XYZ file of C-alpha atoms in Angstrom:
143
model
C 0.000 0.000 0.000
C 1.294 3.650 -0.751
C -0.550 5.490 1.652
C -3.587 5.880 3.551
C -6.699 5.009 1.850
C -10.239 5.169 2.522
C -11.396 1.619 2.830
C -14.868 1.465 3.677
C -18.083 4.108 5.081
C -20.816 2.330 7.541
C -24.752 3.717 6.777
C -27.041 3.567 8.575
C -30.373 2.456 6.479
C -33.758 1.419 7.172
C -33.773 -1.691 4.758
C -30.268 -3.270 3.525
C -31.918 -5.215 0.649
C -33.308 -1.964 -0.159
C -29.993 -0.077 -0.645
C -28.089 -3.182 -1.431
C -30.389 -3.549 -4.614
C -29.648 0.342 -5.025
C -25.940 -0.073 -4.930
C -25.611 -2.616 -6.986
C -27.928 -1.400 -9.986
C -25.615 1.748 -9.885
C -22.372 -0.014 -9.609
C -22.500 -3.382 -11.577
C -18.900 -4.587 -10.429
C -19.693 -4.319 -7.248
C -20.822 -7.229 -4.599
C -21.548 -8.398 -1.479
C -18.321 -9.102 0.392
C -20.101 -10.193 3.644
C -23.323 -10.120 5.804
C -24.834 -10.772 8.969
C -26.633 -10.286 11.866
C -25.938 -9.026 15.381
C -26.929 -7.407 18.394
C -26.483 -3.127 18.078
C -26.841 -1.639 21.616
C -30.056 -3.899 22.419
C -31.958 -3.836 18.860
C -31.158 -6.802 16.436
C -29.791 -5.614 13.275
C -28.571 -6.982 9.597
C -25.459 -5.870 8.335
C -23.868 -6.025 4.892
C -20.645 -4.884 2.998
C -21.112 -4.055 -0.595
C -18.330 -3.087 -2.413
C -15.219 -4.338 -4.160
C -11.680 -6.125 -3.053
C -10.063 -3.140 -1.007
C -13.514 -1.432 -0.335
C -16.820 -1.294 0.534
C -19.914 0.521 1.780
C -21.322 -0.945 5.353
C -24.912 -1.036 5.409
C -26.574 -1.410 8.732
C -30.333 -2.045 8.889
C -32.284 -1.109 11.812
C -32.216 3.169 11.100
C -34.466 5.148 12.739
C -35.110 8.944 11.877
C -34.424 11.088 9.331
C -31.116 12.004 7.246
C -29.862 15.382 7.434
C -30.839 16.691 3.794
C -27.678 18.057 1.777
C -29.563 21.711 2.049
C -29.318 22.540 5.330
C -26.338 23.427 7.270
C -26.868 20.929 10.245
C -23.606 18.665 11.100
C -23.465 15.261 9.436
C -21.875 13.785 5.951
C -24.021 15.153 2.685
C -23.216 13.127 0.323
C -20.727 10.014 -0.909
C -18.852 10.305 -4.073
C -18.298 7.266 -5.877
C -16.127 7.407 -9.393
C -17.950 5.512 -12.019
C -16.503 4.953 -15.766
C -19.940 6.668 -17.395
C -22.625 8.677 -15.216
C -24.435 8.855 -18.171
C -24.692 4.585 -18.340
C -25.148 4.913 -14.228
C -28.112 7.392 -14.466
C -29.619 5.108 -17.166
C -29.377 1.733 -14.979
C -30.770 4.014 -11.922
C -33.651 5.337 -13.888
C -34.289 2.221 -15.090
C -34.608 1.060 -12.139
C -37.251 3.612 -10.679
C -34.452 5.930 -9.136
C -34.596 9.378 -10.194
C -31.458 12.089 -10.041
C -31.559 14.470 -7.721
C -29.565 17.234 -9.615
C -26.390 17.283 -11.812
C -23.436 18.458 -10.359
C -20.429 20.542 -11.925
C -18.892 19.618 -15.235
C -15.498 20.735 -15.884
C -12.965 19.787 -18.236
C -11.717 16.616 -16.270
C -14.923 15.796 -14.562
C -18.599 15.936 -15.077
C -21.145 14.146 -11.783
C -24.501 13.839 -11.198
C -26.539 13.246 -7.653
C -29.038 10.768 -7.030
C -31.248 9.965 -3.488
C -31.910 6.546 -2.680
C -34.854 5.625 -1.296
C -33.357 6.275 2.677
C -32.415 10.007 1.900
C -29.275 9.402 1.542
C -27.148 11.335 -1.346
C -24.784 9.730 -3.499
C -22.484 11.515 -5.743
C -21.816 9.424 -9.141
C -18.384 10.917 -10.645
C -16.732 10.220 -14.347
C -12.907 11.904 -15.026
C -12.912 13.030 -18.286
C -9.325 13.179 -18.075
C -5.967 11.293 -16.578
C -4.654 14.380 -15.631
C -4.901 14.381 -12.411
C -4.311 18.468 -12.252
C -6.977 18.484 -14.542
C -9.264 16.559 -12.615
C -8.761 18.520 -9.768
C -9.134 22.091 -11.097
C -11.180 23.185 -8.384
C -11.313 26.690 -9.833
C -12.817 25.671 -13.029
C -15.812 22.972 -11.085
């Protein structure tokens, strides 16, 4: 390894079939690495780990509540970013599937994204690089 990476993000989701299915219409390569059930703080619960070898999103069942929506300025995450090769082909399989976008995001000459809420609230930011540049990609001033 050749640095710190991130390796995986735990959400917290009413139904993990739910966003399973929703995960893995938007990200085809993906899987389930693992699953199970357990005891969280008195309240059985299903977990699962979708994702790919070195990664994966942790989806625990069992959420109560609301998600902060990525409006407001109240503390929490607002979104995750995951790199796709096409959003166009990603938006397709989602819409396909009954899951609308939200709103496109910034298009720049080494990037272009697009948001979509699945059906917990949460936000998920689908991302294509236009470019290998990775000074390009990250041209913040030009997003």
């Amino acid at each position: 390894m050749n640095g710190t990476i991130l390796e995986h993000i735990n959400i917290t989701v009413r139904d993990v079939d739910r966003s399973t299915r929703f995960l893995l219409v938007a990200l085809p390569d993906w899987r389930v690495r693992g699953e199970g059930r357990m005891d969280w703080f008195g309240k059985p619960i299903t977990w699962r780990h979708v994702g790919g070898e070195g990664f994966y999103v942790a989806l625990q069942g069992g959420g109560e509540g609301d998600v902060t929506d990525w409006r407001s300025h109240r503390l929490g995450p607002k979104h995750v970013g995951l790199v796709v090769p096409s959003v166009d082909a990603a938006v397709a399989r989602l819409a396909a599937a009954g899951y609308p976008l939200d709103h496109w995001g910034g298009t720049s000459a080494g990037r272009r994204s697009v948001y979509v809420i699945d059906p917990d609230s949460v936000q998920f930011e689908f991302v294509e690089y236009l470019s290998d540049d990775i000074g390009v990609r990250n041209a913040y001033d030009a997003a």
